mmCIF file of C-alpha atoms and ligand atoms in Angstrom:
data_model
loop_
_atom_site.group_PDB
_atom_site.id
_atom_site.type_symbol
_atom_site.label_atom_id
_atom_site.label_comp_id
_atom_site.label_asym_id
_atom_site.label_seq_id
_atom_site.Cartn_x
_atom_site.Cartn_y
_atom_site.Cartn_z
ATOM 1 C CA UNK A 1 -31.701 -23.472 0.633
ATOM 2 C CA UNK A 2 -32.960 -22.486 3.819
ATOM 3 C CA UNK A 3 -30.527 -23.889 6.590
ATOM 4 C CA UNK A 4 -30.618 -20.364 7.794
ATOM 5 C CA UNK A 5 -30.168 -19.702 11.426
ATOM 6 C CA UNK A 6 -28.615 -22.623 13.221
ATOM 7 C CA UNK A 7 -25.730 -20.939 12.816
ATOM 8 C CA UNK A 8 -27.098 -17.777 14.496
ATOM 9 C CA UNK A 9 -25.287 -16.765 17.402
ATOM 10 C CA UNK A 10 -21.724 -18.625 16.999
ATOM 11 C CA UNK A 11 -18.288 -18.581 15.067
ATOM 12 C CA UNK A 12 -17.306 -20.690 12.148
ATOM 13 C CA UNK A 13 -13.743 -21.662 12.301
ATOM 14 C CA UNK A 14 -11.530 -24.090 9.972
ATOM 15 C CA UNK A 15 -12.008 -26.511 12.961
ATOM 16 C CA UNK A 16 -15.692 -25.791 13.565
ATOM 17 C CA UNK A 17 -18.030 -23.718 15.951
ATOM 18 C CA UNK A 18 -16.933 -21.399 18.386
ATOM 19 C CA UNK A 19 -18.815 -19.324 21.306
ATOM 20 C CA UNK A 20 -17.953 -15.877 20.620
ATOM 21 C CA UNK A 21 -16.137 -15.552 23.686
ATOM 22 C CA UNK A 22 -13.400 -17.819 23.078
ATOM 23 C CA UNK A 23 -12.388 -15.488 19.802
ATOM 24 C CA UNK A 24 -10.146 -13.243 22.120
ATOM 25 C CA UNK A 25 -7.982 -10.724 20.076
ATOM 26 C CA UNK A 26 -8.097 -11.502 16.041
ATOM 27 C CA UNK A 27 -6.385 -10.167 12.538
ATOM 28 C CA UNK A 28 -9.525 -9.559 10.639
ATOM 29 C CA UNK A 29 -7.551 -9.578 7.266
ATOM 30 C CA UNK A 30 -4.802 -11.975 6.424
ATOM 31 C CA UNK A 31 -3.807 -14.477 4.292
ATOM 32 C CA UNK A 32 -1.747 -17.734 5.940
ATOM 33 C CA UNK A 33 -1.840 -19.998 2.519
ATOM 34 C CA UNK A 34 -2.328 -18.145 -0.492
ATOM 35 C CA UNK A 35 -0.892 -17.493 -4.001
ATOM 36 C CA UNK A 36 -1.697 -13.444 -5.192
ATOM 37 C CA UNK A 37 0.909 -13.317 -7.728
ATOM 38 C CA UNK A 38 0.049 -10.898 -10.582
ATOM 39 C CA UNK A 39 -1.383 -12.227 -13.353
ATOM 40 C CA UNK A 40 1.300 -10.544 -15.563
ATOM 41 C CA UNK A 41 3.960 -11.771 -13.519
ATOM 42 C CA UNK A 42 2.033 -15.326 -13.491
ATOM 43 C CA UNK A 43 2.106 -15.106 -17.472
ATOM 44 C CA UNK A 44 5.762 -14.590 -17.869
ATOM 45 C CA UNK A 45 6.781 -18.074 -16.185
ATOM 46 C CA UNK A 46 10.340 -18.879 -14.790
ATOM 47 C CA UNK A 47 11.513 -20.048 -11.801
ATOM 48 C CA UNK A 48 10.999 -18.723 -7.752
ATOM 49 C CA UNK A 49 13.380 -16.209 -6.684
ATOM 50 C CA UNK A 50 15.243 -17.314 -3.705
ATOM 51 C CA UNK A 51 15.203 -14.381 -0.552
ATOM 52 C CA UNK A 52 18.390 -13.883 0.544
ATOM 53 C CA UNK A 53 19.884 -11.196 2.543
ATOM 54 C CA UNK A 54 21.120 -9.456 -0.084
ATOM 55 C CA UNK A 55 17.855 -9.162 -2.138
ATOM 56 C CA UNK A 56 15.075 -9.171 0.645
ATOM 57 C CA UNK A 57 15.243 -5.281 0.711
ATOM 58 C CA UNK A 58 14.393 -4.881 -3.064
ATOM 59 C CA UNK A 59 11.990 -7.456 -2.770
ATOM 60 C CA UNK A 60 10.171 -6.399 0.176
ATOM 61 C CA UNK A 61 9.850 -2.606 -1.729
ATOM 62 C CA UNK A 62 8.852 -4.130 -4.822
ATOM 63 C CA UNK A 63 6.936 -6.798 -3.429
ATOM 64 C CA UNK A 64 5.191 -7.714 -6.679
ATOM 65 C CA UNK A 65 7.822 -7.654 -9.465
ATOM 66 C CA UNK A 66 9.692 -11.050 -7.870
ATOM 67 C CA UNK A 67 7.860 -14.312 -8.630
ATOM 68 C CA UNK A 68 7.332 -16.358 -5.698
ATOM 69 C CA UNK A 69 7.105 -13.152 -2.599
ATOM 70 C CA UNK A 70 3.074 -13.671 -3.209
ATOM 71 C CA UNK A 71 3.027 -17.513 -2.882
ATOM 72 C CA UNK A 72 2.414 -18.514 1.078
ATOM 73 C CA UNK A 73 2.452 -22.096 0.370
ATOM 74 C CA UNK A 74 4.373 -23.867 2.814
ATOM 75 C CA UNK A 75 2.004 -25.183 5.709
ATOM 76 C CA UNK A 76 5.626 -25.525 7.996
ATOM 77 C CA UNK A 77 6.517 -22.176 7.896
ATOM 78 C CA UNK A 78 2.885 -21.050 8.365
ATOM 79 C CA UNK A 79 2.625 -23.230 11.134
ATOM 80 C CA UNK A 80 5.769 -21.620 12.864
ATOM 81 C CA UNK A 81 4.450 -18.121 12.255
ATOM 82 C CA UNK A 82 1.075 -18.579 13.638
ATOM 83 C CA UNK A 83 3.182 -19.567 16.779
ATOM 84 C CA UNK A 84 4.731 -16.394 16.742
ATOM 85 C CA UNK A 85 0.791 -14.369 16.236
ATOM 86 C CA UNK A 86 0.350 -16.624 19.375
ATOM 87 C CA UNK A 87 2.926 -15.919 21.833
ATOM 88 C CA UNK A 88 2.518 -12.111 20.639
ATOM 89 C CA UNK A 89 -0.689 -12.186 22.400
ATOM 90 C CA UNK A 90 -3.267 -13.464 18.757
ATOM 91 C CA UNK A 91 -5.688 -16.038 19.477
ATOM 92 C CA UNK A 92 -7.325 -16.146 15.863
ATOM 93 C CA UNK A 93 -7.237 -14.398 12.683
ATOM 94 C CA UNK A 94 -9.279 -14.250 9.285
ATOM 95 C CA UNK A 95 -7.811 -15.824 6.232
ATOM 96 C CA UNK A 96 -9.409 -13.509 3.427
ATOM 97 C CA UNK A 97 -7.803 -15.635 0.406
ATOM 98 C CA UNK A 98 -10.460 -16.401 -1.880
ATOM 99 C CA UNK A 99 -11.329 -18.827 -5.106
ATOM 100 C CA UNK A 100 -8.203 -16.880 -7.422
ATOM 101 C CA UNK A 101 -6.126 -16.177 -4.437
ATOM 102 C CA UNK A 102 -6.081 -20.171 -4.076
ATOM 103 C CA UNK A 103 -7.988 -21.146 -0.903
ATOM 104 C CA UNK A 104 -6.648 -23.750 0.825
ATOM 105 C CA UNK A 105 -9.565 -25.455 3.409
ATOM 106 C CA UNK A 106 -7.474 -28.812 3.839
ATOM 107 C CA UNK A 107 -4.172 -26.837 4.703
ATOM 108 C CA UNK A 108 -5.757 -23.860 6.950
ATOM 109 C CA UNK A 109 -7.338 -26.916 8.733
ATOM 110 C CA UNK A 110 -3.965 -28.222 9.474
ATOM 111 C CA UNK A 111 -2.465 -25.221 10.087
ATOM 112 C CA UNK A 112 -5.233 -23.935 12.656
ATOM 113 C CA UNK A 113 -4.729 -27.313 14.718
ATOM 114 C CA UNK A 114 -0.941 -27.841 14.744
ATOM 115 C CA UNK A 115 -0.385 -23.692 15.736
ATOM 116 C CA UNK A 116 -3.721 -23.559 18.143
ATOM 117 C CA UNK A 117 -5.296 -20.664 16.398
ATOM 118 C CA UNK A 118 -8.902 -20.125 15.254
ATOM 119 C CA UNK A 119 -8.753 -19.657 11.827
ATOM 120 C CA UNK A 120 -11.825 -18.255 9.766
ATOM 121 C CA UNK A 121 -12.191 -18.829 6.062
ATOM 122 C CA UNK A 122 -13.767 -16.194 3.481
ATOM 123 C CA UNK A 123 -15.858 -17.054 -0.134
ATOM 124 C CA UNK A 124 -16.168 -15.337 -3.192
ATOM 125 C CA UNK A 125 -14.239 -13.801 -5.765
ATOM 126 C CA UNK A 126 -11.428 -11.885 -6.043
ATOM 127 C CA UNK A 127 -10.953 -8.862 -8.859
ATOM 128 C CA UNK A 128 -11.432 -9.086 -12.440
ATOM 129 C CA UNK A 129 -8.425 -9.569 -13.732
ATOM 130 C CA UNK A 130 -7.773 -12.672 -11.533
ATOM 131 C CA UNK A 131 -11.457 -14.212 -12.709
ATOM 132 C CA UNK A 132 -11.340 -17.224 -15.175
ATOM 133 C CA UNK A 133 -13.966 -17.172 -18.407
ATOM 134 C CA UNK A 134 -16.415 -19.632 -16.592
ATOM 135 C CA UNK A 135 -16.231 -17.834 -13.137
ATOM 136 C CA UNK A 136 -16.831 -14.218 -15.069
ATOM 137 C CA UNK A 137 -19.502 -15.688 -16.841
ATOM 138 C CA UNK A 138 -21.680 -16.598 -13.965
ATOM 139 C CA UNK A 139 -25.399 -15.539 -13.052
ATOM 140 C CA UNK A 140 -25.182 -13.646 -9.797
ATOM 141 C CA UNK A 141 -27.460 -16.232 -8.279
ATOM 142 C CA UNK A 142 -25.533 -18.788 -8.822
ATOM 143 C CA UNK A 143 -22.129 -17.150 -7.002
ATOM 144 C CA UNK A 144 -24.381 -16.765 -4.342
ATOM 145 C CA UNK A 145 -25.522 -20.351 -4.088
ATOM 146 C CA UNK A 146 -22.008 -20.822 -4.255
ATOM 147 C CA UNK A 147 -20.859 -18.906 -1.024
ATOM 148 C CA UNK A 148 -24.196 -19.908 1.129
ATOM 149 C CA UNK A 149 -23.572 -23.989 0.195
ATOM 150 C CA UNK A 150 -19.234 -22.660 0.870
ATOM 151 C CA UNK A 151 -20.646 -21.246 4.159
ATOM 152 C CA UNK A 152 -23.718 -24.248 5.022
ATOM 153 C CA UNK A 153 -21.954 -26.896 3.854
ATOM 154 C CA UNK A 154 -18.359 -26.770 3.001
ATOM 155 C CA UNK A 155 -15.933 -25.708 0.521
ATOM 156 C CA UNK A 156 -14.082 -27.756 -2.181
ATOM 157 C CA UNK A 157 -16.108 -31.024 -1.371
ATOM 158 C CA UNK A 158 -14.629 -31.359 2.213
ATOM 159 C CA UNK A 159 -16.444 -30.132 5.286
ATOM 160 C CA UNK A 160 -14.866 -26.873 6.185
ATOM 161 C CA UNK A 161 -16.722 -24.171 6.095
ATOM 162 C CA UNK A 162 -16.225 -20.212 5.805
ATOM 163 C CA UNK A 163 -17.277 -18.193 8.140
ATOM 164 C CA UNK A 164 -16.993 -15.056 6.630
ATOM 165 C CA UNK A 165 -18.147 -13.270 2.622
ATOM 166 C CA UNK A 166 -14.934 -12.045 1.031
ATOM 167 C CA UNK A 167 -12.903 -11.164 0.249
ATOM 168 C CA UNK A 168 -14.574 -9.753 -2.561
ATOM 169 C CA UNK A 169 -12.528 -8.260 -5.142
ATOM 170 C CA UNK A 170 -13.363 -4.688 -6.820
ATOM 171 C CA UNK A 171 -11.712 -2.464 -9.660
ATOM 172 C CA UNK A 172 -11.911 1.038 -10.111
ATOM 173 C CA UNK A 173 -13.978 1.834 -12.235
ATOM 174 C CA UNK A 174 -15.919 -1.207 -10.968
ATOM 175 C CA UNK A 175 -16.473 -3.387 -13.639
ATOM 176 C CA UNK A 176 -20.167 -5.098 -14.545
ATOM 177 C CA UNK A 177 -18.818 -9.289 -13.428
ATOM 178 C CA UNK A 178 -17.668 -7.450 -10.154
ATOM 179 C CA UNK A 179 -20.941 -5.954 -9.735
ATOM 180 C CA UNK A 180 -22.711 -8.946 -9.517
ATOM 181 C CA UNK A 181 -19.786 -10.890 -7.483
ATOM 182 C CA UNK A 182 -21.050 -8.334 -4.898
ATOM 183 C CA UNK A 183 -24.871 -8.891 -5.865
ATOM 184 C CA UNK A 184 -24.268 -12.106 -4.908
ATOM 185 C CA UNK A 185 -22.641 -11.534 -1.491
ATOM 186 C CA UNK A 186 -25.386 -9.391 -0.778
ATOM 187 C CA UNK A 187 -27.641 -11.949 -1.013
ATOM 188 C CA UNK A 188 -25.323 -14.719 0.399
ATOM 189 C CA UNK A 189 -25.187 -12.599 3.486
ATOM 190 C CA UNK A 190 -28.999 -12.143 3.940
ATOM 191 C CA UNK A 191 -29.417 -16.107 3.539
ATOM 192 C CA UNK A 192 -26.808 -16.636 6.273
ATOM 193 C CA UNK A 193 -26.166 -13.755 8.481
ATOM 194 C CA UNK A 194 -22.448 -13.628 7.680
ATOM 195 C CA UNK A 195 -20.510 -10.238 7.578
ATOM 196 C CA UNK A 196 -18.937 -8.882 4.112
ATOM 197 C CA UNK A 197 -15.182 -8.264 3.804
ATOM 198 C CA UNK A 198 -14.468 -5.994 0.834
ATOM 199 C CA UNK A 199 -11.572 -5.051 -1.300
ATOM 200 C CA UNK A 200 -12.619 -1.782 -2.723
ATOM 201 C CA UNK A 201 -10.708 -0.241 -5.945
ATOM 202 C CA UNK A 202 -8.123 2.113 -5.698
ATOM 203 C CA UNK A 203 -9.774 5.506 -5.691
ATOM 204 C CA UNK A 204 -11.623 7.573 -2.839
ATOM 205 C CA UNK A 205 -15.064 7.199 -4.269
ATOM 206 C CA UNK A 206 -14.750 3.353 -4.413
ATOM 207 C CA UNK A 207 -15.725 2.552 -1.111
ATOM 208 C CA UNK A 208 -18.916 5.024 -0.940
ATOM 209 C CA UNK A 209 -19.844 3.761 -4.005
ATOM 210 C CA UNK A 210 -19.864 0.306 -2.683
ATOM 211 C CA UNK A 211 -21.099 0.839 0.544
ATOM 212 C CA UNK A 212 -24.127 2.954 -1.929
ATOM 213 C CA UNK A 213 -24.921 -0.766 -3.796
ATOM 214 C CA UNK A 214 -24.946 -3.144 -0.865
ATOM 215 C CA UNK A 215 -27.627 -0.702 0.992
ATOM 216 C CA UNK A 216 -29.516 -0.524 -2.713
ATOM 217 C CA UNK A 217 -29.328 -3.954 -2.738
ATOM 218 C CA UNK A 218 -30.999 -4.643 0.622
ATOM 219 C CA UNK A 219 -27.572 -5.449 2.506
ATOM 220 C CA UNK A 220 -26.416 -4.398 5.537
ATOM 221 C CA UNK A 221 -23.808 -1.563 5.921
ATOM 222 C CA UNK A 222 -22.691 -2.442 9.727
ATOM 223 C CA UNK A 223 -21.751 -5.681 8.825
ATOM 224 C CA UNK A 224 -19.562 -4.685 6.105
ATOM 225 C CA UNK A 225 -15.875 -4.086 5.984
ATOM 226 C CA UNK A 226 -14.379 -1.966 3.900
ATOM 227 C CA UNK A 227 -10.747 -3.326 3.402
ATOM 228 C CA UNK A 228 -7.597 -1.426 2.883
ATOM 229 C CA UNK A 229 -8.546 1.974 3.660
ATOM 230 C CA UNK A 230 -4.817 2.978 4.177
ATOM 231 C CA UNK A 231 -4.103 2.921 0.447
ATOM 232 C CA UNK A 232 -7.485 4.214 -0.924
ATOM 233 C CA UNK A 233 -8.788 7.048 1.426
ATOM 234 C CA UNK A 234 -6.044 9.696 3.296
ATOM 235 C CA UNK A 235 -8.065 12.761 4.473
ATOM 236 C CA UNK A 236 -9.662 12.888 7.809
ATOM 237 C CA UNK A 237 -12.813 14.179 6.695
ATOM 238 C CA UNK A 238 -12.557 11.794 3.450
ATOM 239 C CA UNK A 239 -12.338 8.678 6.481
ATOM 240 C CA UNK A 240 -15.333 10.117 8.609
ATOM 241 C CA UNK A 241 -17.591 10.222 5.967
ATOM 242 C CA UNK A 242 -17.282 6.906 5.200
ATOM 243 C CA UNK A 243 -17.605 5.739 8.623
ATOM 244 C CA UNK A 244 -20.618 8.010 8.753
ATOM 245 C CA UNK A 245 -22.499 5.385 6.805
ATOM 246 C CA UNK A 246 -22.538 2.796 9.063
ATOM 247 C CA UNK A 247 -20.074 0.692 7.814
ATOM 248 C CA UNK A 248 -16.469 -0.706 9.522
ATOM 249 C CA UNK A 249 -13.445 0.848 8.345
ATOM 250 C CA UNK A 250 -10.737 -1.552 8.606
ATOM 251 C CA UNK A 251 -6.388 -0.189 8.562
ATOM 252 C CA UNK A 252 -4.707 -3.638 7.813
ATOM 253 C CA UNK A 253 -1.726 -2.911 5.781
ATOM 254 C CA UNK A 254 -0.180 -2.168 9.204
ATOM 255 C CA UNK A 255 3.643 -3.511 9.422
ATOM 256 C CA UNK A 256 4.151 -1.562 5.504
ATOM 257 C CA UNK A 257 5.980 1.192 6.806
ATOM 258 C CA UNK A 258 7.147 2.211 3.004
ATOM 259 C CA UNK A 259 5.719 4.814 1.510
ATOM 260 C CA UNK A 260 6.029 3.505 -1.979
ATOM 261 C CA UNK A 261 2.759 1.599 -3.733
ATOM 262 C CA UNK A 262 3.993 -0.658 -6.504
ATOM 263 C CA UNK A 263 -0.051 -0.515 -7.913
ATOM 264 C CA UNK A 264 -0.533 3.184 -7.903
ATOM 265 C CA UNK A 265 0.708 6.688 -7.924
ATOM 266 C CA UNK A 266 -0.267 7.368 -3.908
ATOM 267 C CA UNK A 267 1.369 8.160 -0.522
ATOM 268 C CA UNK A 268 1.029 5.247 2.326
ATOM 269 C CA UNK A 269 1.126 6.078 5.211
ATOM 270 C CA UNK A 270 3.088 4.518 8.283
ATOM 271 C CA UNK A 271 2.104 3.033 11.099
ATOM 272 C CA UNK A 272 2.141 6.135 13.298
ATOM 273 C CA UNK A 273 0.078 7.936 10.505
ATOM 274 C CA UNK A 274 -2.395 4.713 10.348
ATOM 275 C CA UNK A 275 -3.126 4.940 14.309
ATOM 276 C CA UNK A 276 -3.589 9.152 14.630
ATOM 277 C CA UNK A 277 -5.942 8.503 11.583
ATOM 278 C CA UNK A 278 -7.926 6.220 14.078
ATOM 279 C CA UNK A 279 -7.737 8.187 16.750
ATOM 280 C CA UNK A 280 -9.351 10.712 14.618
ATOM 281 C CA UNK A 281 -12.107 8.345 13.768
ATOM 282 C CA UNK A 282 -12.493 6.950 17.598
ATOM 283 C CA UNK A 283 -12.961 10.985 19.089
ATOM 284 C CA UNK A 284 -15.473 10.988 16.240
ATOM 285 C CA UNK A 285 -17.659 8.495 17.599
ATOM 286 C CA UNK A 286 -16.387 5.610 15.428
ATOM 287 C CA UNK A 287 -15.048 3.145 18.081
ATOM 288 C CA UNK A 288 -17.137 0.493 16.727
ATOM 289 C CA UNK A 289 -16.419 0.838 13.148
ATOM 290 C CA UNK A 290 -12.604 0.104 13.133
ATOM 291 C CA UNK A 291 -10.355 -3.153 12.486
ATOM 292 C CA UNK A 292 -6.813 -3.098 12.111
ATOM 293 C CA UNK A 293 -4.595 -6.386 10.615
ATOM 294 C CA UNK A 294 -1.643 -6.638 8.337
ATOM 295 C CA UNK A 295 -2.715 -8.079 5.420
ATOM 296 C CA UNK A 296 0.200 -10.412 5.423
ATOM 297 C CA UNK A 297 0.083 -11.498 1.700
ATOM 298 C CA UNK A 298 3.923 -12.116 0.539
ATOM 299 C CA UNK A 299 6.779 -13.998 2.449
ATOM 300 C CA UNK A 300 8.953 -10.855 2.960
ATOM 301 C CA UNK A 301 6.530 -9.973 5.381
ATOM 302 C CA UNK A 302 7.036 -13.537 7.449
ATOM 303 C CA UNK A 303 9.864 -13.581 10.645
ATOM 304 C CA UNK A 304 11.160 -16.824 8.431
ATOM 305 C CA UNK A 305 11.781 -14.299 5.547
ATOM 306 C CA UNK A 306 13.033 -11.186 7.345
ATOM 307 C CA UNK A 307 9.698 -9.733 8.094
ATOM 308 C CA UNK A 308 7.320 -8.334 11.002
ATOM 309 C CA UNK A 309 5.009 -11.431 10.715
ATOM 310 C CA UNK A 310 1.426 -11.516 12.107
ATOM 311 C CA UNK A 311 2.719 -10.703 15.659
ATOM 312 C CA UNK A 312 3.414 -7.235 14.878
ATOM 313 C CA UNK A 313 0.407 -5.234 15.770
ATOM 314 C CA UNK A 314 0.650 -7.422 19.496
ATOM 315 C CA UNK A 315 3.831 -6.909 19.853
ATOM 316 C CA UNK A 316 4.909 -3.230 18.912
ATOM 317 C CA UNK A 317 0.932 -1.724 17.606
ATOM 318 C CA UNK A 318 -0.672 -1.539 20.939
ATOM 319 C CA UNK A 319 2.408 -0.465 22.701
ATOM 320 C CA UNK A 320 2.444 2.306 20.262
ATOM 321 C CA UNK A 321 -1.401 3.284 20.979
ATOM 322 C CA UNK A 322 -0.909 2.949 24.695
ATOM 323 C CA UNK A 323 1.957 5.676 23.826
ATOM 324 C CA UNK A 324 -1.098 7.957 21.765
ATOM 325 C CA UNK A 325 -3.515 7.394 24.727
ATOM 326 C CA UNK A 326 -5.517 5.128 23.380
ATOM 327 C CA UNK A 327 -6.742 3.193 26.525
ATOM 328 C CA UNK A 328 -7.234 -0.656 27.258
ATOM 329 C CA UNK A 329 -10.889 -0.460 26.337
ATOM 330 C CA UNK A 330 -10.313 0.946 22.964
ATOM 331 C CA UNK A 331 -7.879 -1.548 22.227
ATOM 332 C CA UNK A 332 -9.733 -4.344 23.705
ATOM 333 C CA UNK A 333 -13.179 -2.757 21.682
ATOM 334 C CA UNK A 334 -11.028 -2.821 18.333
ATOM 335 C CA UNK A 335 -9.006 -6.315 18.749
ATOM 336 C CA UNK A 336 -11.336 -8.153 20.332
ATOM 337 C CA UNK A 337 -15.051 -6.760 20.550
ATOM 338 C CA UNK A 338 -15.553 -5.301 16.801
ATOM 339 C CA UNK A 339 -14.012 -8.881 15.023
ATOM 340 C CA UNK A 340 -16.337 -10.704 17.990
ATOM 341 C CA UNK A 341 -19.231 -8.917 16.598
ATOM 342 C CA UNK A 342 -18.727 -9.207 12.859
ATOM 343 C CA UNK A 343 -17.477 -12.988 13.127
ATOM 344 C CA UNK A 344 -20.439 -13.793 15.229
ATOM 345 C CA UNK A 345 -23.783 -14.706 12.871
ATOM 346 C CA UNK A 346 -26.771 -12.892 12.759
HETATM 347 ZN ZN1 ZN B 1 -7.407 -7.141 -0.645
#
């Protein structure tokens, strides 16, 4: 398939094409309707908690242990928040969910239309332990076929398409079925000229090994994103020389301003921490290599449910940067130029 190139030049939303310049300022890495929930936590059954205001505290600190927190499945309240993202000062946003983090094409659709924001859909798998038999048993080629006829022609048998690779899942140690889930963006993205959105495994070396296969493989590093760099790399010199290889460096657990990690035995940092990290990176030479989202993934993090909700970096991040000097053109080069450039294909 060969359809190459007629989408060069332009944005694929939920709704369609876009020129670039309509994007304005965009999350590169959300999730609106999703379900993440553990598979261990999936296994043991029961019933949704209810959030209240006497448990959304625990909840939102132990945001996996409560069954329900990871499911974003009502299109109502989605609809309301993206009104919020909105009015903060959003115009679009990725939606990174993928084929185990239940996709929803139909219902991003609706949402994107009834809240006015350009939403862009990802492909591909999602980490090991979410994969089912058949999926883990596939020929690279045929996940890539898979993404390219997702990104040509339209996912689930309707006619909305993704416009972006990802976001594809990794382990630490990266395991052999992940290995060729990436094989196979790699090759999706050379067939369509779509950027990569990772999730690397949780250990410094994960991203450079990654970012060491997809430039083996023939892909291309400056149109790959290296997800949640916040929990997986926290030196400054760590950060720099993975922005040294070309590729983007994206902060989007922004709005966690706990310092506990319910997956591992690591520090996060805050939001203050996130941004003098970047500012680190930008006096490097690196103002073309950063994103920053939330990575809004469970409903404590949702104004219905208590939360900051998908307005926060608008609203209270770039007030905050103006405070650390960053200047309009920064801002503007890492809100709306850098997600312009990777959403735009090549
Ligand atoms: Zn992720």
């Amino acid at each position: 398939m060969n359809l190459s190139r007629k989408t060069s030049g332009k944005i694929q939303t939920v709704t369609g094409w876009i020129e670039p310049d309509l994007l304005g300022p965009t999350l590169m890495h959300e999730h609106v309707l999703c379900d993440i929930t553990p598979p261990e936590l999936a296994s043991q059954g029961g019933l949704e908690v209810e959030i209240t205001l006497e448990n959304v505290w625990e909840i939102r600190y132990h945001w996996t242990r409560h069954l329900g927190n990871s499911r974003l499945n009502r299109e109502d309240i989605a609809v309301q928040e993206l009104k919020r993202l909105r009015e903060a000062g959003g115009q679009s946003l990725v939606d990174l969910s993928c084929v185990e983090t239940k996709r929803n094409p139909l219902g991003l659709r609706r949402v994107a239309e009834e809240a006015r924001v350009n939403i862009v859909m990802g492909c591909g798998h999602y980490t090991e332990e979410f994969l089912s038999p058949e999926i883990a048993k596939k020929s690279a080629d045929m996940l890539a076929q898979e993404m390219i006829s997702d990104i040509f022609k339209g996912v689930d048998g309707t006619d909305i398409r993704s416009g972006i690779i990802g976001e594809i899942g990794c382990s630490y140690p990266w395991t052999e079925t992940e290995k060729r889930g990436m094989h196979a963006a790699v090759t999706a993205q050379q067939e369509t000229g779509a950027a990569i959105s990772v999730h690397p495994g949780r250990n410094p070396e994960a991203p450079h090994e990654i970012v060491q296969f997809i430039t083996d493989a023939g892909g291309d590093p400056t149109r790959t994103i290296m997800s949640h760099i916040d929990r997986t790399i926290f030196g400054c010199d760590e950060v720099l020389r993975l922005a040294d290889t070309g590729c983007v460096v994206e902060y989007d657990f922004f709005g966690i301003e706990s310092s506990y990690y319910p997956f591992q035995e690591i520090d996060l940092p805050n939001d203050a921490m996130r941004l003098n990290m970047i500012r680190t990176l930008v006096d490097e030479g690196h103002l073309s290599r950063i994103l920053i989202s939330h990575d809004i993934c469970t409903r404590t993090r949702l104004v219905d449910y208590g939360g900051h909700g998908y307005g926060h970096i608008f609203a209270n991040i770039i007030p905050m940067m103006k405070r650390k000097g960053f200047t309009d053109q920064e801002i503007d080069t890492i809100l709306v130029q850098n997600p312009c450039r990777l959403l735009t294909f090549v």
